[in-house]
PDB file of C-alpha atoms in Angstrom:
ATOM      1  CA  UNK L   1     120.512  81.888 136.718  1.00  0.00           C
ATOM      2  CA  UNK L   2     119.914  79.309 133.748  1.00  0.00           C
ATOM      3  CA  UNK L   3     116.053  80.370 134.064  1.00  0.00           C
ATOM      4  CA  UNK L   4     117.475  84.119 133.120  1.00  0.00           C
ATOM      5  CA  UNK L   5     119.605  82.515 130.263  1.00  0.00           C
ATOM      6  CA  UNK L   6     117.174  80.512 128.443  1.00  0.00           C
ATOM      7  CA  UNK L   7     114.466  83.578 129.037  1.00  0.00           C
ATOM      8  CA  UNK L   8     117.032  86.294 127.482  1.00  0.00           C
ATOM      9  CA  UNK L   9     117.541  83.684 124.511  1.00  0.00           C
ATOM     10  CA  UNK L  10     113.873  83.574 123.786  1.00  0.00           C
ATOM     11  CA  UNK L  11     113.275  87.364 123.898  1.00  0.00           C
ATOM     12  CA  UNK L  12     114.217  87.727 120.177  1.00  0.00           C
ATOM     13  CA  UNK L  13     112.492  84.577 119.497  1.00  0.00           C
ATOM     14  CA  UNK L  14     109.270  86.550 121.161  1.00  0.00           C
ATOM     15  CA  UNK L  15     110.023  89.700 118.984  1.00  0.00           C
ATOM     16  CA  UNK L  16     109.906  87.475 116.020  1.00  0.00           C
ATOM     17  CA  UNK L  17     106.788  85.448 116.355  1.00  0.00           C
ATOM     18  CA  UNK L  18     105.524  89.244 116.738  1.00  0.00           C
ATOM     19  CA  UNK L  19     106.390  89.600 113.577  1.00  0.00           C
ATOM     20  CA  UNK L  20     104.571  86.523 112.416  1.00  0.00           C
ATOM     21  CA  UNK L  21     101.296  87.756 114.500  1.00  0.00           C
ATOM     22  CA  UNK L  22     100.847  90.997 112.534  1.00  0.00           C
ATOM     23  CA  UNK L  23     101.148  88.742 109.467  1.00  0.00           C
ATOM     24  CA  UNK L  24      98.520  86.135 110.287  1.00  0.00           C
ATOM     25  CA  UNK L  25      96.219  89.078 111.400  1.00  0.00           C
ATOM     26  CA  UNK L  26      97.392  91.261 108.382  1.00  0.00           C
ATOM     27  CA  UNK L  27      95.844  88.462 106.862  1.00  0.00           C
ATOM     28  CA  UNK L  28      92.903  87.658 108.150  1.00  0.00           C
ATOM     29  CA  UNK L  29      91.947  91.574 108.013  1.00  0.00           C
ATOM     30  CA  UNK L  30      93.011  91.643 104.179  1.00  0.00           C
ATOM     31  CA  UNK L  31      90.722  88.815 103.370  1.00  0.00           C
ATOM     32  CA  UNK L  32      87.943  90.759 105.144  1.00  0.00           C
ATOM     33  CA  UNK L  33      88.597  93.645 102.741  1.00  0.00           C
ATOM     34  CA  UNK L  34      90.169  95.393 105.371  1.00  0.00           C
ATOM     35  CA  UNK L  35      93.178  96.478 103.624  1.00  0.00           C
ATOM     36  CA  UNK L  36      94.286  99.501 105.862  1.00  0.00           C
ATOM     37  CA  UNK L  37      94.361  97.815 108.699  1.00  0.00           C
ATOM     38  CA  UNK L  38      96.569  95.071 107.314  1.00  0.00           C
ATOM     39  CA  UNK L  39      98.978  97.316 105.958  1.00  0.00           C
ATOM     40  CA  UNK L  40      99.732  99.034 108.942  1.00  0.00           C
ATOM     41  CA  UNK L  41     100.145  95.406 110.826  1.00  0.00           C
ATOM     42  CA  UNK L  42     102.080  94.340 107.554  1.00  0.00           C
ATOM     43  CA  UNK L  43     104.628  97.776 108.644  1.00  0.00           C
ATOM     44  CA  UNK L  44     104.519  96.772 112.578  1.00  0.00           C
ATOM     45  CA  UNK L  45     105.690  93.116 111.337  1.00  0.00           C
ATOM     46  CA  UNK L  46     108.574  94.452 109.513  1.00  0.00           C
ATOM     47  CA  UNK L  47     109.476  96.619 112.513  1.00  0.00           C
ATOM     48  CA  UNK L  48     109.472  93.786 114.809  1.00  0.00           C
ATOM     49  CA  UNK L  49     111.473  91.782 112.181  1.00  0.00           C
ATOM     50  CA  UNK L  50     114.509  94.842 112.563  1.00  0.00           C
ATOM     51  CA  UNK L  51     113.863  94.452 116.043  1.00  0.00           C
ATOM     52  CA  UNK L  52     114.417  90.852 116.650  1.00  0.00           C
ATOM     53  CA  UNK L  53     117.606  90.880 114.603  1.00  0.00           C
ATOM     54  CA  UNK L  54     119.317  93.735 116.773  1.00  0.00           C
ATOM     55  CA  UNK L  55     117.785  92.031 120.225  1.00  0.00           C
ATOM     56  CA  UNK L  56     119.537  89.052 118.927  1.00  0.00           C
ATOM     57  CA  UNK L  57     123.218  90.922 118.346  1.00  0.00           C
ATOM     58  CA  UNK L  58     122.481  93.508 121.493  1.00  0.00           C
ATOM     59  CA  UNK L  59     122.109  89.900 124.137  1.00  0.00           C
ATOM     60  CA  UNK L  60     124.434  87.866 122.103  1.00  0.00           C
ATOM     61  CA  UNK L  61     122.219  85.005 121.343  1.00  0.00           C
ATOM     62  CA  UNK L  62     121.846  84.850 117.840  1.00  0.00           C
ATOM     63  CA  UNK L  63     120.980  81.269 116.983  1.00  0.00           C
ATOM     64  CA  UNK L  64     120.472  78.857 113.984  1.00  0.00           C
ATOM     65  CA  UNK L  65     116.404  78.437 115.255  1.00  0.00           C
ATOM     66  CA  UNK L  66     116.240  82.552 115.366  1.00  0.00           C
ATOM     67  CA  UNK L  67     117.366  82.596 111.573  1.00  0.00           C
ATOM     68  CA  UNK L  68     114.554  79.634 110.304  1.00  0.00           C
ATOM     69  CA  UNK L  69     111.988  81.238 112.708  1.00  0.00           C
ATOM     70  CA  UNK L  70     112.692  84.791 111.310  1.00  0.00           C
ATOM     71  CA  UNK L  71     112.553  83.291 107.857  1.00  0.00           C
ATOM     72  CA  UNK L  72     109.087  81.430 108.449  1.00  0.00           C
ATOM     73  CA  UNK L  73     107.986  85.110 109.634  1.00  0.00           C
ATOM     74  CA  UNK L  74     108.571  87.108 106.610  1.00  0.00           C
ATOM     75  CA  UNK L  75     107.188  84.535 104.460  1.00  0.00           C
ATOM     76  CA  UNK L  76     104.097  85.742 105.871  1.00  0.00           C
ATOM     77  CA  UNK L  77     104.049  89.266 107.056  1.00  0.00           C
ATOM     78  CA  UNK L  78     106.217  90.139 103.800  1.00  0.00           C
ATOM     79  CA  UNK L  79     104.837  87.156 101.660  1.00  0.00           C
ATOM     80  CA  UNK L  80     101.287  85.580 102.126  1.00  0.00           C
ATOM     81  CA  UNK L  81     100.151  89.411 103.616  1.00  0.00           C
ATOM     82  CA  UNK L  82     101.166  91.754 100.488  1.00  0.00           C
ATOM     83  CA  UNK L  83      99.594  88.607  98.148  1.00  0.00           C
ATOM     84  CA  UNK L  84      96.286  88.917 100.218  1.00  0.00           C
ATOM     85  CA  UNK L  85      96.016  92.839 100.341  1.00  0.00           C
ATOM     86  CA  UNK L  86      96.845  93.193  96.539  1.00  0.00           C
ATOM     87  CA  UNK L  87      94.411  90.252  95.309  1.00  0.00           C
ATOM     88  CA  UNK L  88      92.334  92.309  97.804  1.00  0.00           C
ATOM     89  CA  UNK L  89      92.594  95.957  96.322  1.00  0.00           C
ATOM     90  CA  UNK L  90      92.579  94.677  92.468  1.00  0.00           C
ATOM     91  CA  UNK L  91      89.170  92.489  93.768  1.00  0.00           C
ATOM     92  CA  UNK L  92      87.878  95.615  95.154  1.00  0.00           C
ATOM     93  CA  UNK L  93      88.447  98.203  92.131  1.00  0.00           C
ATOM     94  CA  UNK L  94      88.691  95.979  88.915  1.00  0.00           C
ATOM     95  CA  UNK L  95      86.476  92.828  89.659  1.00  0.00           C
ATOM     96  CA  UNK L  96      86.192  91.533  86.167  1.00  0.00           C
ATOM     97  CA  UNK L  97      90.575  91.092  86.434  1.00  0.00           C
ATOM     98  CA  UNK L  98      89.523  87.518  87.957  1.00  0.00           C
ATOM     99  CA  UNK L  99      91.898  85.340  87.069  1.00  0.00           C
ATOM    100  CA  UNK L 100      94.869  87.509  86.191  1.00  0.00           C
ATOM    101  CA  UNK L 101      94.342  89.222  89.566  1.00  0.00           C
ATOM    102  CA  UNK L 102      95.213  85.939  90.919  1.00  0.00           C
ATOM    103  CA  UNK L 103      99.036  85.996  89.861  1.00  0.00           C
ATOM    104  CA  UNK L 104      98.937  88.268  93.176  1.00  0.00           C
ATOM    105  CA  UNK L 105      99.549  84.396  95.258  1.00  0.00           C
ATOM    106  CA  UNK L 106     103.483  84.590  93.630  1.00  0.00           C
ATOM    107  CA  UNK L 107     104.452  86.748  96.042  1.00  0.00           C
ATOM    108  CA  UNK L 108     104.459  84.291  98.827  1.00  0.00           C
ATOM    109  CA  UNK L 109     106.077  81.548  96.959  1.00  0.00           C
ATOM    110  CA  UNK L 110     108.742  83.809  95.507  1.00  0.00           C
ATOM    111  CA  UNK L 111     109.616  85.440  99.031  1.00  0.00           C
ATOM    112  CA  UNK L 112     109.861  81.508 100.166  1.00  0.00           C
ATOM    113  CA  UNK L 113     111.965  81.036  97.574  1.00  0.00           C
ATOM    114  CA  UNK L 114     113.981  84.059  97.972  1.00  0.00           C
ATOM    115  CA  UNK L 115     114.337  83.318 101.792  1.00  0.00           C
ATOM    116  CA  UNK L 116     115.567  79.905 101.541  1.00  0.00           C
ATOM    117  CA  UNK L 117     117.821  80.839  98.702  1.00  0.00           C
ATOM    118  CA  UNK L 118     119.619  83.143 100.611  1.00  0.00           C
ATOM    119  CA  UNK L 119     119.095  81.949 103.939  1.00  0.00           C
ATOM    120  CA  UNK L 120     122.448  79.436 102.317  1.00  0.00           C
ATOM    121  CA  UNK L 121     124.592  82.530 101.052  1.00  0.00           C
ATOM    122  CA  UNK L 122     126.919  84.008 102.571  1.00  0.00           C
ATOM    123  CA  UNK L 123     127.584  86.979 100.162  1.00  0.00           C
ATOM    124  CA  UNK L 124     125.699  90.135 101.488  1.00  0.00           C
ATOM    125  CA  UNK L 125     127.285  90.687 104.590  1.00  0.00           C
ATOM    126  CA  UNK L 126     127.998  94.596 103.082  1.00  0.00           C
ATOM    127  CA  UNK L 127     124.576  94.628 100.796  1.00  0.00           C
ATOM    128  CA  UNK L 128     121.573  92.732  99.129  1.00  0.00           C
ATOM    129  CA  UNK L 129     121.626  90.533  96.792  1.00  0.00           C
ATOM    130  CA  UNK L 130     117.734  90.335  94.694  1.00  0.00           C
ATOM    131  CA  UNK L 131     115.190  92.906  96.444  1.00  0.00           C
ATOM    132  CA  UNK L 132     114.622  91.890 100.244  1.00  0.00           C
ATOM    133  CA  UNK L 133     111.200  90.635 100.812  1.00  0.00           C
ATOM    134  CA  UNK L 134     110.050  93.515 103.625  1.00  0.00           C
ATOM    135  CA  UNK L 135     111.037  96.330 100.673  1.00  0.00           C
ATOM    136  CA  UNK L 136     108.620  94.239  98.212  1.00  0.00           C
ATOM    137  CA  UNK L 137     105.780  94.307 101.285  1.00  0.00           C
ATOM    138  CA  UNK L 138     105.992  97.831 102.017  1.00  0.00           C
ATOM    139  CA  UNK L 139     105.608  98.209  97.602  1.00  0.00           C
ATOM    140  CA  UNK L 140     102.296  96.871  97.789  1.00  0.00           C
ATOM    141  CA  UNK L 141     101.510  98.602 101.642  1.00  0.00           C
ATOM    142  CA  UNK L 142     102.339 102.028  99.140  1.00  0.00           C
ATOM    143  CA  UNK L 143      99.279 100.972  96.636  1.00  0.00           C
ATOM    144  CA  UNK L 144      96.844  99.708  99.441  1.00  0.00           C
ATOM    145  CA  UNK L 145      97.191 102.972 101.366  1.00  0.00           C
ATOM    146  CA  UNK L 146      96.710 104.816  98.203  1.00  0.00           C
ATOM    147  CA  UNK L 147      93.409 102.879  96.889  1.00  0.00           C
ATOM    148  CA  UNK L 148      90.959 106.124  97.795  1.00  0.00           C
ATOM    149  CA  UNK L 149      93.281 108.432  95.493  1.00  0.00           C
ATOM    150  CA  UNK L 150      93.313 105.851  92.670  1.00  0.00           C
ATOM    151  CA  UNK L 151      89.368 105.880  93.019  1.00  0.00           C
ATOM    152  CA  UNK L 152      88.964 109.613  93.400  1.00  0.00           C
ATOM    153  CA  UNK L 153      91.283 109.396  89.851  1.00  0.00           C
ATOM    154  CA  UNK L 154      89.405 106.977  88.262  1.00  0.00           C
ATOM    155  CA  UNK L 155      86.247 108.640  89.796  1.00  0.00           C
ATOM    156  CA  UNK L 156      87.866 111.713  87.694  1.00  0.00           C
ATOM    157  CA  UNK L 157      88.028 110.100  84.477  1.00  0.00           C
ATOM    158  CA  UNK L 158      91.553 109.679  84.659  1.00  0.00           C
ATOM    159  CA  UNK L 159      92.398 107.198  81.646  1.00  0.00           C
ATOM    160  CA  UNK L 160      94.704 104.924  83.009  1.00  0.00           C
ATOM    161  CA  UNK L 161      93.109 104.301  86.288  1.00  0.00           C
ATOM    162  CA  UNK L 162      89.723 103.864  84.855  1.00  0.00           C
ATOM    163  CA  UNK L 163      90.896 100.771  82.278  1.00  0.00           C
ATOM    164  CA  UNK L 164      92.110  97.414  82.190  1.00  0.00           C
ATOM    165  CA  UNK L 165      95.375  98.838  81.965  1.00  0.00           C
ATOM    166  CA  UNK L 166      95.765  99.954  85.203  1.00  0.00           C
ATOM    167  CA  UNK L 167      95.631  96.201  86.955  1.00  0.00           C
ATOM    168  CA  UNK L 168      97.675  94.715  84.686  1.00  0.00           C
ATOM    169  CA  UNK L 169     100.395  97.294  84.994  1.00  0.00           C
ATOM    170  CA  UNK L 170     100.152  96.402  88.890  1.00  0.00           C
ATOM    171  CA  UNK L 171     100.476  92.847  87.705  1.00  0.00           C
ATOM    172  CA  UNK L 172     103.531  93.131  85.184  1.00  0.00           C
ATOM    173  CA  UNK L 173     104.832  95.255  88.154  1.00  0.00           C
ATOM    174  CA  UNK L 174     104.333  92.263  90.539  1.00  0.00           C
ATOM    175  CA  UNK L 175     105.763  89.443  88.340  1.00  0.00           C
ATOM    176  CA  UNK L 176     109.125  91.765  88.056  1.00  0.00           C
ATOM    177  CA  UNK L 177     109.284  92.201  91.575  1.00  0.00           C
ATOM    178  CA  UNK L 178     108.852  88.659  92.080  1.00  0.00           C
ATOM    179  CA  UNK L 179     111.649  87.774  89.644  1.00  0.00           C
ATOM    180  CA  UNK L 180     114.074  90.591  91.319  1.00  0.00           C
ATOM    181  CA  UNK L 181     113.353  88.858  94.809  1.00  0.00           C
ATOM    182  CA  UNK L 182     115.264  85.704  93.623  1.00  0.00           C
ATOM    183  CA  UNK L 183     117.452  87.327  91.370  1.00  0.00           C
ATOM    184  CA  UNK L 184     121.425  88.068  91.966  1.00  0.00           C
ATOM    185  CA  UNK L 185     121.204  92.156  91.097  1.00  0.00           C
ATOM    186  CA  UNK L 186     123.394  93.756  93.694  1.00  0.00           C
ATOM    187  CA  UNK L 187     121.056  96.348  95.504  1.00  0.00           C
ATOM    188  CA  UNK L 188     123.329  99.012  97.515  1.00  0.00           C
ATOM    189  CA  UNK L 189     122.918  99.060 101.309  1.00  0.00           C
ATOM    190  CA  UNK L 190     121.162 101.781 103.102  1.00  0.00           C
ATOM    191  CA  UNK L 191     124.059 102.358 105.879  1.00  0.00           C
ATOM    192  CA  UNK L 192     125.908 105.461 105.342  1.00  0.00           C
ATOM    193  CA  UNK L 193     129.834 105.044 106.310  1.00  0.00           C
ATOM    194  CA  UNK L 194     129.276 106.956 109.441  1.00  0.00           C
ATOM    195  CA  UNK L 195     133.103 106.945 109.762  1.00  0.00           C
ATOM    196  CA  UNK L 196     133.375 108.777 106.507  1.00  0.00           C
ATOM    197  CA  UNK L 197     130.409 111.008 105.977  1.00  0.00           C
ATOM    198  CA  UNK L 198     132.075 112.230 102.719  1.00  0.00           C
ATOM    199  CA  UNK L 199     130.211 112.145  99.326  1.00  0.00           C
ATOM    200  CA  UNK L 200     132.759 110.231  97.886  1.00  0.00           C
ATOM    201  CA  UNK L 201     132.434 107.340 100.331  1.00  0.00           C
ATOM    202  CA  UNK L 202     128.565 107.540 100.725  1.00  0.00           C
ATOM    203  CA  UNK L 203     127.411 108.936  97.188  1.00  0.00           C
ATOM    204  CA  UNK L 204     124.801 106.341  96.383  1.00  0.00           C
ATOM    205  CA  UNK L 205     123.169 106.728  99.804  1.00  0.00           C
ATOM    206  CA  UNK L 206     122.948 110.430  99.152  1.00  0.00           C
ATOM    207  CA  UNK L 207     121.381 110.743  95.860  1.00  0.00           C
ATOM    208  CA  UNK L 208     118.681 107.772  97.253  1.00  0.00           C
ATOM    209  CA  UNK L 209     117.962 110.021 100.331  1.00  0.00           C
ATOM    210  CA  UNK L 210     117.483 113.164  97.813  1.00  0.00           C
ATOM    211  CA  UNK L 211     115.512 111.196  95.716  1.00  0.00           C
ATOM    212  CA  UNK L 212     113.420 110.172  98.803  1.00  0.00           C
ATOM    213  CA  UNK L 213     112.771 113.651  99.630  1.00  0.00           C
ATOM    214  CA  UNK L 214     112.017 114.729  96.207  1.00  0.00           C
ATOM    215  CA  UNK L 215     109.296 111.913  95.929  1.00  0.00           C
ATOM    216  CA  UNK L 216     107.844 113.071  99.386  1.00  0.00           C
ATOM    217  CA  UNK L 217     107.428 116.313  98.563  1.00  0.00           C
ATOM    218  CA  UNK L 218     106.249 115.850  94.846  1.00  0.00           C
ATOM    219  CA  UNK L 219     103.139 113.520  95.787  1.00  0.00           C
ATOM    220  CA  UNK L 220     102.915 113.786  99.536  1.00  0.00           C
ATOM    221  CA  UNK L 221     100.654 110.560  98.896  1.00  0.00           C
ATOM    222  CA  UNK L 222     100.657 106.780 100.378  1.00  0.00           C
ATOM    223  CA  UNK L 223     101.709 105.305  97.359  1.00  0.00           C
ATOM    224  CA  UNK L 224     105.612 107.428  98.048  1.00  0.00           C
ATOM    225  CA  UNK L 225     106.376 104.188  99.774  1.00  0.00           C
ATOM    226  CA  UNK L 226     106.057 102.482  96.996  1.00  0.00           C
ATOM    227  CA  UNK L 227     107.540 104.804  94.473  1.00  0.00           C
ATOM    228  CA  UNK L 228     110.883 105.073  96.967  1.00  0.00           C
ATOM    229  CA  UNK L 229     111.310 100.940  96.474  1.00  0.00           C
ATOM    230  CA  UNK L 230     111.014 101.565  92.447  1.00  0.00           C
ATOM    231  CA  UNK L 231     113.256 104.209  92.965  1.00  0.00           C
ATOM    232  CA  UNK L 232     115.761 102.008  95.278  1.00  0.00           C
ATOM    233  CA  UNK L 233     115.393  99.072  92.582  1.00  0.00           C
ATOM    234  CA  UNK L 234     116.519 101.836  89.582  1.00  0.00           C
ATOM    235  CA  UNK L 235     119.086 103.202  91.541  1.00  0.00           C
ATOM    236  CA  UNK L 236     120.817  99.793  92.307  1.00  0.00           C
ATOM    237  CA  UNK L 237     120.522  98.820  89.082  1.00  0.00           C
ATOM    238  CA  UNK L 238     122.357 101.834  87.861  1.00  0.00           C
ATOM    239  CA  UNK L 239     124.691 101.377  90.509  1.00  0.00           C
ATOM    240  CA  UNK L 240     124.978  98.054  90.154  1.00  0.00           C
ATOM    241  CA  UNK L 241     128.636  98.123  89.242  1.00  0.00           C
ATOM    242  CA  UNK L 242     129.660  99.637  92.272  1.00  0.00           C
ATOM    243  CA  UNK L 243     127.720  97.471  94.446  1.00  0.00           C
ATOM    244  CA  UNK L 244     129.619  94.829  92.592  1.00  0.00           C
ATOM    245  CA  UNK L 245     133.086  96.435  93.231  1.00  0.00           C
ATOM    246  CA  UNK L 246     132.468  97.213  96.725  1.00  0.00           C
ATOM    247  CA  UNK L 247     131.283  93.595  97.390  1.00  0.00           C
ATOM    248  CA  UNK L 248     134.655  92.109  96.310  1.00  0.00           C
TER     249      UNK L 248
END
């Protein structure tokens, strides 16, 4: 019976060095130039890192070792991985970027940061506070996914993807994310108040699932993913009064 106990502890334990798996080989096939494959194991990280939180509640055996180990995870699936496939895609496309291309290595130290930071506060039991680091991952999954339509656009003589413009917009767009990570901006929570499915009560969640759907259907490209996380980080901050309200 105690061999049962200490095995059901260690299934979210398992779940979560999943997590970290997909990260070391998300990688290992980024630095190969394999960014594809890397941001589909960067998405199957971040699905095992929901996973091994709700194992955890579901058996009742949420521990202190669960939270550092699920910490240590992210900073690689959603740190050191989305560093590796950006430095990666801006390498492959805009070579002579060298040196500002490598600003791309924040990510990891910001989503440490960010992760130890908060790992200490006990504020956002009802919503985020900074931009969670798996929302910043699956920003730069969007733009890896999408690097054959930026080179069919560039391809096209498209102006701003065939510049220097183009990179360091991806940069500028990196260093903010970075900063929001370890910021204090309230960002709204994705539940809906299934007890209350009323506009009134669930407003901000229904204009962000409209907006969803209205990026979807506009571009019906990759890089949706990532326009739905600049679209989550707008909407927060316009809502960031509310979040603010709601949190007291």
């Amino acid at each position: 019976m105690k061999i049962m106990t200490e095995i059901k502890k260690q299934i979210p334990n398992l779940i979560t060095l999943g997590n970290l798996m997909c990260g070391v080989f998300a990688t290992g096939c980024a630095a190969d130039g394999d960014i594809v494959s890397a941001s589909l194991l960067i998405c199957l990280g971040i699905l095992f890192d929901f996973f091994d939180g709700l194992a955890a509640r579901l058996l009742g055996v949420s521990s202190p070792l669960g939270k550092e180990l699920d910490s240590l995870a992210d900073v690689v699936t959603s740190g050191v991985a989305p560093a590796f496939i950006l430095l990666s895609f801006l390498n492959d496309q805009y070579p002579y970027t060298d040196y500002i291309n490598l600003l791309a290595f924040l990510i990891p130290a910001f989503a440490a940061y960010r992760l130890a930071k908060f790992n200490l506060d006990t504020r956002q039991s009802h919503s985020f506070l900074g931009l969670p680091v798996p929302s910043n991952a699956l920003l730069w999954v969007g733009i890896a996914l999408s690097k054959n339509t930026f080179i069919n656009l560039a391809a096209n003589g498209t102006p701003f993807f065939n510049s220097n413009l183009f990179p360091i917009v991806i940069i500028i767009v990196s260093l903010v994310t970075d900063i929001l990570m370890i910021s204090e901006l309230p960002m709204f929570s994705l539940k809906f108040n299934f007890k209350n499915l009323r506009w009134k009560d669930n407003s901000t969640q229904y204009i962000f699932l409209l907006g969803c759907l209205a990026i979807i259907v506009i571009t019906l490209e990759w890089y949706a993913i990532s326009l739905i996380i600049l679209w989550y980080i707008i909407l927060s901050i316009l809502t960031q009064h509310k979040q603010k309200t709601d949190a007291q």
